[in-house]
Amino acid sequence: MRAAVLHEIGQEKLEILDDIEAVGFGPGKVRVRVRATGLCHSDLSAMNGVLPQPAPFVPGHEGAGEILEVGEQVTRLKPGDRVVICWLPACGACPACRRGQTELCLAGFMNAGTPNFRRPGGDVFGFAGTGTFAEEVVVDAGCAVPIPEDVPFDIAALIGCGVTTGLGAALNTADVEAGSSVAVIGCGGVGISAVQGARLKGAAEIVAVDPVASRRESALKFGATKAVSPEELAGAKQQVTGGEGFDYVFEVVGRSATARTAYENTRRGGTLVVVGAGAMDDFLQLNMFELFFDEKRILPSMYGGGDVLSSYERTIALWRAGRVDLAGLITHRVPLAEINEALDQMRTGTALRTCIEI
């Protein structure tokens, strides 16, 4: 089958190969024909080494498709079922799951060192244990979550990561209060989803911050009340909050510099929500006096900070009701053969979300 492969960490281009085989099928596993996959910034972060990932590997973790085959002991899925790929499934038995924090379950990482694919030259891994930039994937049955017939594959793919992460940051992690002031730093697909989540919660002011003009324009269409460049943030803070700072600031970039900016623009007693996935050697510096004196809450948000399956169901319900716009997030649709052009668009910030149709 075909798949897009990165041979070495640090390379910018993927090679489309047709000699790839999905491996690992057996008891408790399913084989999925991927129909659509979103291009997420985390894929770029894995490619350039910001996120740890063994190579060679097939990027992609935000996908949807249909079940081709189910292994023994799989009872809730059957061939033909339409599913979204969940890259971080919950085991249901670990301490985190028993506490109801299923997004913190580490079971999905246990197979991170196991190859997902094979080609004549050797083993190939899948990013986040999946690797959806391929025509087929073999995953644990828990990674394949059934979706209703009325949910298109491209919409389902977004729900698999970016939308769940952004909406959940506002709805679950921050639990934004109605009438509050919000700033969202970084307005790609995840940031725009955080904007939509803040709007759903009734935030009075939502300031979108991004260096790319097209993204700022998009943020206004999705519910932001103001959109500014990073250089204009100080002025927006003064205008919207009288200089006090925002009630909630969402950092959706994954860098210590922007996290520090987010902290400084959060009011005393306010909430900073860290949504972006950053590097292990990138440290956020806070002095002990400001940490104590300002009493700002710093809340990391992993995969939307809530039960993933419930978040999927909630997002579908909101989408059906017209309360969130998911189709509008997909600004580009391209075939797998054009994936490198799509990567360049994401690097330059000219795409919110690109759907790779496979």
GROMACS .gro file of N, CA and C in nm, residues 154-299:
model
  438
  154ASP      N    1  -1.386   1.354   0.676
  154ASP     CA    2  -1.297   1.467   0.701
  154ASP      C    3  -1.330   1.536   0.833
  155ILE      N    4  -1.458   1.549   0.864
  155ILE     CA    5  -1.499   1.608   0.992
  155ILE      C    6  -1.456   1.517   1.108
  156ALA      N    7  -1.475   1.387   1.091
  156ALA     CA    8  -1.439   1.292   1.196
  156ALA      C    9  -1.289   1.297   1.224
  157ALA      N   10  -1.208   1.312   1.119
  157ALA     CA   11  -1.064   1.317   1.138
  157ALA      C   12  -1.025   1.433   1.229
  158LEU      N   13  -1.087   1.550   1.211
  158LEU     CA   14  -1.056   1.665   1.296
  158LEU      C   15  -1.096   1.641   1.440
  159ILE      N   16  -1.208   1.572   1.458
  159ILE     CA   17  -1.253   1.542   1.594
  159ILE      C   18  -1.152   1.452   1.664
  160GLY      N   19  -1.078   1.372   1.585
  160GLY     CA   20  -0.982   1.279   1.643
  160GLY      C   21  -0.870   1.343   1.721
  161CYS      N   22  -0.842   1.474   1.697
  161CYS     CA   23  -0.736   1.539   1.774
  161CYS      C   24  -0.759   1.688   1.790
  162GLY      N   25  -0.741   1.766   1.683
  162GLY     CA   26  -0.735   1.911   1.694
  162GLY      C   27  -0.857   1.975   1.755
  163VAL      N   28  -0.975   1.939   1.708
  163VAL     CA   29  -1.097   2.000   1.759
  163VAL      C   30  -1.121   1.958   1.904
  164THR      N   31  -1.101   1.831   1.934
  164THR     CA   32  -1.118   1.783   2.071
  164THR      C   33  -1.023   1.854   2.165
  165THR      N   34  -0.899   1.874   2.121
  165THR     CA   35  -0.799   1.941   2.205
  165THR      C   36  -0.837   2.087   2.231
  166GLY      N   37  -0.872   2.161   2.125
  166GLY     CA   38  -0.902   2.302   2.140
  166GLY      C   39  -1.032   2.329   2.214
  167LEU      N   40  -1.139   2.261   2.173
  167LEU     CA   41  -1.266   2.279   2.243
  167LEU      C   42  -1.254   2.239   2.389
  168GLY      N   43  -1.189   2.125   2.412
  168GLY     CA   44  -1.177   2.075   2.549
  168GLY      C   45  -1.098   2.167   2.639
  169ALA      N   46  -0.998   2.236   2.584
  169ALA     CA   47  -0.920   2.328   2.665
  169ALA      C   48  -1.009   2.436   2.725
  170ALA      N   49  -1.107   2.484   2.646
  170ALA     CA   50  -1.198   2.588   2.694
  170ALA      C   51  -1.313   2.531   2.777
  171LEU      N   52  -1.368   2.417   2.732
  171LEU     CA   53  -1.486   2.362   2.798
  171LEU      C   54  -1.451   2.282   2.923
  172ASN      N   55  -1.343   2.204   2.917
  172ASN     CA   56  -1.307   2.117   3.029
  172ASN      C   57  -1.202   2.179   3.121
  173THR      N   58  -1.085   2.207   3.064
  173THR     CA   59  -0.972   2.251   3.145
  173THR      C   60  -0.998   2.387   3.209
  174ALA      N   61  -1.029   2.487   3.128
  174ALA     CA   62  -1.050   2.622   3.180
  174ALA      C   63  -1.189   2.639   3.240
  175ASP      N   64  -1.288   2.572   3.180
  175ASP     CA   65  -1.427   2.592   3.220
  175ASP      C   66  -1.457   2.742   3.222
  176VAL      N   67  -1.439   2.805   3.107
  176VAL     CA   68  -1.448   2.951   3.093
  176VAL      C   69  -1.582   3.002   3.148
  177GLU      N   70  -1.576   3.108   3.225
  177GLU     CA   71  -1.696   3.168   3.282
  177GLU      C   72  -1.762   3.263   3.182
  178ALA      N   73  -1.895   3.263   3.181
  178ALA     CA   74  -1.968   3.357   3.095
  178ALA      C   75  -1.934   3.500   3.134
  179GLY      N   76  -1.918   3.584   3.032
  179GLY     CA   77  -1.888   3.724   3.056
  179GLY      C   78  -1.741   3.756   3.077
  180SER      N   79  -1.655   3.656   3.068
  180SER     CA   80  -1.512   3.675   3.095
  180SER      C   81  -1.438   3.724   2.972
  181SER      N   82  -1.311   3.761   2.994
  181SER     CA   83  -1.222   3.802   2.885
  181SER      C   84  -1.123   3.691   2.856
  182VAL      N   85  -1.098   3.667   2.728
  182VAL     CA   86  -1.014   3.554   2.685
  182VAL      C   87  -0.917   3.602   2.578
  183ALA      N   88  -0.796   3.551   2.582
  183ALA     CA   89  -0.700   3.568   2.474
  183ALA      C   90  -0.652   3.430   2.431
  184VAL      N   91  -0.641   3.409   2.301
  184VAL     CA   92  -0.592   3.282   2.247
  184VAL      C   93  -0.469   3.314   2.163
  185ILE      N   94  -0.353   3.264   2.206
  185ILE     CA   95  -0.228   3.289   2.136
  185ILE      C   96  -0.195   3.168   2.049
  186GLY      N   97  -0.203   3.186   1.919
  186GLY     CA   98  -0.182   3.078   1.824
  186GLY      C   99  -0.316   3.033   1.769
  187CYS      N  100  -0.347   3.071   1.644
  187CYS     CA  101  -0.480   3.048   1.590
  187CYS      C  102  -0.480   2.960   1.466
  188GLY      N  103  -0.414   2.845   1.479
  188GLY     CA  104  -0.430   2.739   1.379
  188GLY      C  105  -0.558   2.664   1.410
  189GLY      N  106  -0.567   2.540   1.365
  189GLY     CA  107  -0.689   2.463   1.387
  189GLY      C  108  -0.724   2.443   1.533
  190VAL      N  109  -0.624   2.417   1.618
  190VAL     CA  110  -0.650   2.397   1.761
  190VAL      C  111  -0.688   2.528   1.827
  191GLY      N  112  -0.615   2.636   1.796
  191GLY     CA  113  -0.646   2.766   1.854
  191GLY      C  114  -0.785   2.814   1.816
  192ILE      N  115  -0.823   2.796   1.689
  192ILE     CA  116  -0.958   2.835   1.645
  192ILE      C  117  -1.063   2.754   1.720
  193SER      N  118  -1.033   2.628   1.748
  193SER     CA  119  -1.127   2.545   1.825
  193SER      C  120  -1.139   2.597   1.967
  194ALA      N  121  -1.029   2.646   2.024
  194ALA     CA  122  -1.035   2.707   2.157
  194ALA      C  123  -1.119   2.835   2.153
  195VAL      N  124  -1.107   2.913   2.046
  195VAL     CA  125  -1.191   3.032   2.028
  195VAL      C  126  -1.338   2.991   2.028
  196GLN      N  127  -1.371   2.887   1.954
  196GLN     CA  128  -1.510   2.841   1.948
  196GLN      C  129  -1.558   2.791   2.084
  197GLY      N  130  -1.469   2.725   2.158
  197GLY     CA  131  -1.506   2.678   2.291
  197GLY      C  132  -1.535   2.793   2.386
  198ALA      N  133  -1.451   2.898   2.379
  198ALA     CA  134  -1.473   3.016   2.464
  198ALA      C  135  -1.604   3.085   2.428
  199ARG      N  136  -1.634   3.089   2.299
  199ARG     CA  137  -1.762   3.149   2.256
  199ARG      C  138  -1.879   3.068   2.309
  200LEU      N  139  -1.869   2.936   2.299
  200LEU     CA  140  -1.976   2.850   2.351
  200LEU      C  141  -2.001   2.873   2.499
  201LYS      N  142  -1.894   2.899   2.574
  201LYS     CA  143  -1.907   2.920   2.718
  201LYS      C  144  -1.954   3.060   2.754
  202GLY      N  145  -1.968   3.148   2.656
  202GLY     CA  146  -2.022   3.280   2.681
  202GLY      C  147  -1.922   3.387   2.715
  203ALA      N  148  -1.795   3.369   2.675
  203ALA     CA  149  -1.696   3.474   2.699
  203ALA      C  150  -1.740   3.602   2.630
  204ALA      N  151  -1.723   3.714   2.700
  204ALA     CA  152  -1.765   3.843   2.644
  204ALA      C  153  -1.665   3.896   2.543
  205GLU      N  154  -1.537   3.878   2.570
  205GLU     CA  155  -1.431   3.926   2.482
  205GLU      C  156  -1.336   3.811   2.452
  206ILE      N  157  -1.310   3.789   2.324
  206ILE     CA  158  -1.216   3.684   2.283
  206ILE      C  159  -1.118   3.748   2.185
  207VAL      N  160  -0.994   3.763   2.230
  207VAL     CA  161  -0.891   3.824   2.148
  207VAL      C  162  -0.803   3.713   2.089
  208ALA      N  163  -0.800   3.705   1.958
  208ALA     CA  164  -0.717   3.607   1.888
  208ALA      C  165  -0.583   3.672   1.853
  209VAL      N  166  -0.474   3.600   1.882
  209VAL     CA  167  -0.340   3.653   1.861
  209VAL      C  168  -0.263   3.560   1.769
  210ASP      N  169  -0.218   3.613   1.655
  210ASP     CA  170  -0.143   3.529   1.561
  210ASP      C  171  -0.065   3.622   1.467
  211PRO      N  172   0.057   3.583   1.428
  211PRO     CA  173   0.135   3.667   1.337
  211PRO      C  174   0.085   3.665   1.193
  212VAL      N  175   0.003   3.566   1.157
  212VAL     CA  176  -0.044   3.551   1.019
  212VAL      C  177  -0.180   3.618   1.002
  213ALA      N  178  -0.187   3.713   0.909
  213ALA     CA  179  -0.309   3.792   0.891
  213ALA      C  180  -0.429   3.705   0.855
  214SER      N  181  -0.410   3.605   0.769
  214SER     CA  182  -0.522   3.521   0.727
  214SER      C  183  -0.581   3.444   0.845
  215ARG      N  184  -0.495   3.404   0.937
  215ARG     CA  185  -0.546   3.333   1.055
  215ARG      C  186  -0.623   3.428   1.146
  216ARG      N  187  -0.575   3.551   1.156
  216ARG     CA  188  -0.649   3.649   1.236
  216ARG      C  189  -0.787   3.674   1.176
  217GLU      N  190  -0.794   3.683   1.044
  217GLU     CA  191  -0.922   3.703   0.979
  217GLU      C  192  -1.015   3.583   1.002
  218SER      N  193  -0.959   3.463   0.998
  218SER     CA  194  -1.039   3.343   1.022
  218SER      C  195  -1.092   3.341   1.164
  219ALA      N  196  -1.010   3.381   1.260
  219ALA     CA  197  -1.052   3.379   1.400
  219ALA      C  198  -1.175   3.466   1.422
  220LEU      N  199  -1.184   3.578   1.353
  220LEU     CA  200  -1.301   3.664   1.366
  220LEU      C  201  -1.427   3.594   1.314
  221LYS      N  202  -1.413   3.515   1.211
  221LYS     CA  203  -1.527   3.443   1.156
  221LYS      C  204  -1.575   3.333   1.251
  222PHE      N  205  -1.485   3.281   1.334
  222PHE     CA  206  -1.521   3.171   1.424
  222PHE      C  207  -1.560   3.218   1.564
  223GLY      N  208  -1.565   3.349   1.587
  223GLY     CA  209  -1.616   3.395   1.716
  223GLY      C  210  -1.528   3.489   1.794
  224ALA      N  211  -1.405   3.514   1.749
  224ALA     CA  212  -1.321   3.611   1.818
  224ALA      C  213  -1.381   3.750   1.801
  225THR      N  214  -1.373   3.831   1.906
  225THR     CA  215  -1.425   3.968   1.899
  225THR      C  216  -1.318   4.066   1.853
  226LYS      N  217  -1.193   4.025   1.857
  226LYS     CA  218  -1.082   4.108   1.815
  226LYS      C  219  -0.968   4.016   1.774
  227ALA      N  220  -0.892   4.055   1.673
  227ALA     CA  221  -0.778   3.975   1.629
  227ALA      C  222  -0.659   4.066   1.609
  228VAL      N  223  -0.546   4.031   1.670
  228VAL     CA  224  -0.428   4.118   1.668
  228VAL      C  225  -0.302   4.037   1.641
  229SER      N  226  -0.199   4.104   1.597
  229SER     CA  227  -0.067   4.042   1.585
  229SER      C  228  -0.004   4.038   1.723
  230PRO      N  229   0.102   3.958   1.741
  230PRO     CA  230   0.168   3.955   1.873
  230PRO      C  231   0.214   4.093   1.919
  231GLU      N  232   0.257   4.177   1.825
  231GLU     CA  233   0.304   4.311   1.861
  231GLU      C  234   0.190   4.400   1.910
  232GLU      N  235   0.068   4.366   1.874
  232GLU     CA  236  -0.048   4.446   1.913
  232GLU      C  237  -0.117   4.395   2.039
  233LEU      N  238  -0.065   4.287   2.097
  233LEU     CA  239  -0.131   4.227   2.214
  233LEU      C  240  -0.135   4.323   2.332
  234ALA      N  241  -0.027   4.396   2.356
  234ALA     CA  242  -0.025   4.488   2.470
  234ALA      C  243  -0.135   4.593   2.459
  235GLY      N  244  -0.155   4.643   2.338
  235GLY     CA  245  -0.261   4.741   2.317
  235GLY      C  246  -0.398   4.681   2.338
  236ALA      N  247  -0.417   4.556   2.293
  236ALA     CA  248  -0.545   4.489   2.312
  236ALA      C  249  -0.571   4.463   2.460
  237LYS      N  250  -0.468   4.427   2.532
  237LYS     CA  251  -0.480   4.406   2.677
  237LYS      C  252  -0.527   4.535   2.745
  238GLN      N  253  -0.470   4.647   2.705
  238GLN     CA  254  -0.509   4.774   2.764
  238GLN      C  255  -0.652   4.810   2.726
  239GLN      N  256  -0.686   4.790   2.602
  239GLN     CA  257  -0.819   4.828   2.554
  239GLN      C  258  -0.928   4.740   2.613
  240VAL      N  259  -0.906   4.611   2.618
  240VAL     CA  260  -1.010   4.517   2.660
  240VAL      C  261  -1.020   4.504   2.811
  241THR      N  262  -0.905   4.508   2.881
  241THR     CA  263  -0.905   4.480   3.025
  241THR      C  264  -0.859   4.597   3.109
  242GLY      N  265  -0.833   4.712   3.046
  242GLY     CA  266  -0.782   4.826   3.122
  242GLY      C  267  -0.642   4.804   3.173
  243GLY      N  268  -0.570   4.712   3.110
  243GLY     CA  269  -0.432   4.683   3.148
  243GLY      C  270  -0.418   4.577   3.255
  244GLU      N  271  -0.530   4.530   3.311
  244GLU     CA  272  -0.522   4.431   3.419
  244GLU      C  273  -0.475   4.295   3.370
  245GLY      N  274  -0.517   4.258   3.252
  245GLY     CA  275  -0.487   4.125   3.200
  245GLY      C  276  -0.615   4.047   3.180
  246PHE      N  277  -0.608   3.944   3.099
  246PHE     CA  278  -0.725   3.864   3.064
  246PHE      C  279  -0.758   3.762   3.172
  247ASP      N  280  -0.886   3.729   3.182
  247ASP     CA  281  -0.928   3.626   3.277
  247ASP      C  282  -0.868   3.491   3.240
  248TYR      N  283  -0.865   3.463   3.110
  248TYR     CA  284  -0.811   3.336   3.060
  248TYR      C  285  -0.721   3.365   2.940
  249VAL      N  286  -0.605   3.301   2.939
  249VAL     CA  287  -0.517   3.308   2.822
  249VAL      C  288  -0.480   3.166   2.783
  250PHE      N  289  -0.501   3.134   2.656
  250PHE     CA  290  -0.470   3.001   2.603
  250PHE      C  291  -0.342   3.011   2.520
  251GLU      N  292  -0.240   2.933   2.556
  251GLU     CA  293  -0.116   2.925   2.479
  251GLU      C  294  -0.127   2.802   2.390
  252VAL      N  295  -0.134   2.822   2.259
  252VAL     CA  296  -0.159   2.711   2.167
  252VAL      C  297  -0.045   2.703   2.066
  253VAL      N  298   0.075   2.732   2.111
  253VAL     CA  299   0.194   2.728   2.025
  253VAL      C  300   0.290   2.619   2.069
  254GLY      N  301   0.312   2.608   2.201
  254GLY     CA  302   0.403   2.506   2.252
  254GLY      C  303   0.545   2.554   2.266
  255ARG      N  304   0.564   2.682   2.299
  255ARG     CA  305   0.698   2.736   2.319
  255ARG      C  306   0.702   2.815   2.449
  256SER      N  307   0.816   2.811   2.515
  256SER     CA  308   0.828   2.880   2.643
  256SER      C  309   0.811   3.031   2.626
  257ALA      N  310   0.856   3.085   2.514
  257ALA     CA  311   0.846   3.230   2.493
  257ALA      C  312   0.700   3.274   2.488
  258THR      N  313   0.617   3.199   2.415
  258THR     CA  314   0.476   3.236   2.408
  258THR      C  315   0.403   3.203   2.538
  259ALA      N  316   0.447   3.099   2.607
  259ALA     CA  317   0.388   3.068   2.738
  259ALA      C  318   0.418   3.180   2.837
  260ARG      N  319   0.540   3.236   2.830
  260ARG     CA  320   0.575   3.348   2.917
  260ARG      C  321   0.490   3.471   2.882
  261THR      N  322   0.472   3.496   2.753
  261THR     CA  323   0.386   3.606   2.710
  261THR      C  324   0.243   3.585   2.760
  262ALA      N  325   0.196   3.461   2.750
  262ALA     CA  326   0.062   3.431   2.798
  262ALA      C  327   0.050   3.456   2.948
  263TYR      N  328   0.153   3.416   3.024
  263TYR     CA  329   0.152   3.439   3.169
  263TYR      C  330   0.144   3.588   3.199
  264GLU      N  331   0.223   3.667   3.130
  264GLU     CA  332   0.228   3.810   3.157
  264GLU      C  333   0.100   3.882   3.118
  265ASN      N  334   0.022   3.821   3.029
  265ASN     CA  335  -0.104   3.883   2.988
  265ASN      C  336  -0.226   3.825   3.058
  266THR      N  337  -0.201   3.736   3.154
  266THR     CA  338  -0.308   3.683   3.238
  266THR      C  339  -0.320   3.773   3.362
  267ARG      N  340  -0.440   3.809   3.399
  267ARG     CA  341  -0.457   3.893   3.518
  267ARG      C  342  -0.418   3.817   3.644
  268ARG      N  343  -0.390   3.890   3.751
  268ARG     CA  344  -0.365   3.825   3.880
  268ARG      C  345  -0.491   3.747   3.919
  269GLY      N  346  -0.471   3.623   3.957
  269GLY     CA  347  -0.583   3.536   3.990
  269GLY      C  348  -0.650   3.474   3.870
  270GLY      N  349  -0.599   3.505   3.750
  270GLY     CA  350  -0.656   3.450   3.628
  270GLY      C  351  -0.598   3.313   3.595
  271THR      N  352  -0.630   3.265   3.475
  271THR     CA  353  -0.595   3.128   3.437
  271THR      C  354  -0.520   3.125   3.306
  272LEU      N  355  -0.402   3.064   3.308
  272LEU     CA  356  -0.324   3.037   3.187
  272LEU      C  357  -0.341   2.890   3.153
  273VAL      N  358  -0.387   2.862   3.032
  273VAL     CA  359  -0.407   2.724   2.987
  273VAL      C  360  -0.303   2.692   2.880
  274VAL      N  361  -0.217   2.595   2.906
  274VAL     CA  362  -0.111   2.556   2.813
  274VAL      C  363  -0.162   2.440   2.728
  275VAL      N  364  -0.186   2.468   2.600
  275VAL     CA  365  -0.242   2.369   2.509
  275VAL      C  366  -0.136   2.315   2.412
  276GLY      N  367  -0.040   2.400   2.374
  276GLY     CA  368   0.061   2.360   2.277
  276GLY      C  369   0.156   2.256   2.332
  277ALA      N  370   0.194   2.160   2.247
  277ALA     CA  371   0.290   2.055   2.285
  277ALA      C  372   0.430   2.102   2.249
  278GLY      N  373   0.516   2.117   2.349
  278GLY     CA  374   0.650   2.170   2.326
  278GLY      C  375   0.760   2.068   2.348
  279ALA      N  376   0.883   2.116   2.339
  279ALA     CA  377   1.001   2.030   2.350
  279ALA      C  378   1.040   2.008   2.496
  280MET      N  379   1.105   1.895   2.522
  280MET     CA  380   1.145   1.861   2.658
  280MET      C  381   1.257   1.949   2.710
  281ASP      N  382   1.332   2.013   2.620
  281ASP     CA  383   1.443   2.097   2.664
  281ASP      C  384   1.410   2.247   2.655
  282ASP      N  385   1.281   2.279   2.642
  282ASP     CA  386   1.236   2.418   2.637
  282ASP      C  387   1.168   2.451   2.769
  283PHE      N  388   1.233   2.531   2.852
  283PHE     CA  389   1.186   2.551   2.989
  283PHE      C  390   1.119   2.687   3.006
  284LEU      N  391   1.004   2.686   3.074
  284LEU     CA  392   0.934   2.809   3.111
  284LEU      C  393   0.987   2.856   3.245
  285GLN      N  394   1.031   2.981   3.251
  285GLN     CA  395   1.090   3.035   3.374
  285GLN      C  396   0.992   3.128   3.446
  286LEU      N  397   0.970   3.100   3.572
  286LEU     CA  398   0.889   3.183   3.660
  286LEU      C  399   0.966   3.200   3.791
  287ASN      N  400   0.964   3.321   3.843
  287ASN     CA  401   1.031   3.334   3.973
  287ASN      C  402   0.933   3.303   4.085
  288MET      N  403   0.983   3.263   4.196
  288MET     CA  404   0.899   3.215   4.305
  288MET      C  405   0.811   3.325   4.364
  289PHE      N  406   0.857   3.451   4.357
  289PHE     CA  407   0.776   3.559   4.412
  289PHE      C  408   0.651   3.581   4.327
  290GLU      N  409   0.669   3.591   4.193
  290GLU     CA  410   0.553   3.616   4.109
  290GLU      C  411   0.456   3.498   4.113
  291LEU      N  412   0.512   3.378   4.121
  291LEU     CA  413   0.428   3.260   4.127
  291LEU      C  414   0.336   3.265   4.249
  292PHE      N  415   0.392   3.310   4.362
  292PHE     CA  416   0.315   3.321   4.486
  292PHE      C  417   0.225   3.445   4.484
  293PHE      N  418   0.282   3.559   4.447
  293PHE     CA  419   0.214   3.687   4.463
  293PHE      C  420   0.098   3.705   4.365
  294ASP      N  421   0.114   3.656   4.242
  294ASP     CA  422   0.011   3.679   4.140
  294ASP      C  423  -0.104   3.578   4.147
  295GLU      N  424  -0.080   3.464   4.207
  295GLU     CA  425  -0.181   3.360   4.225
  295GLU      C  426  -0.252   3.326   4.093
  296LYS      N  427  -0.173   3.319   3.987
  296LYS     CA  428  -0.229   3.278   3.858
  296LYS      C  429  -0.231   3.127   3.849
  297ARG      N  430  -0.340   3.074   3.802
  297ARG     CA  431  -0.350   2.929   3.783
  297ARG      C  432  -0.287   2.893   3.648
  298ILE      N  433  -0.199   2.793   3.650
  298ILE     CA  434  -0.137   2.744   3.527
  298ILE      C  435  -0.189   2.603   3.505
  299LEU      N  436  -0.268   2.585   3.400
  299LEU     CA  437  -0.335   2.458   3.376
  299LEU      C  438  -0.294   2.399   3.242
   0.00000   0.00000   0.00000
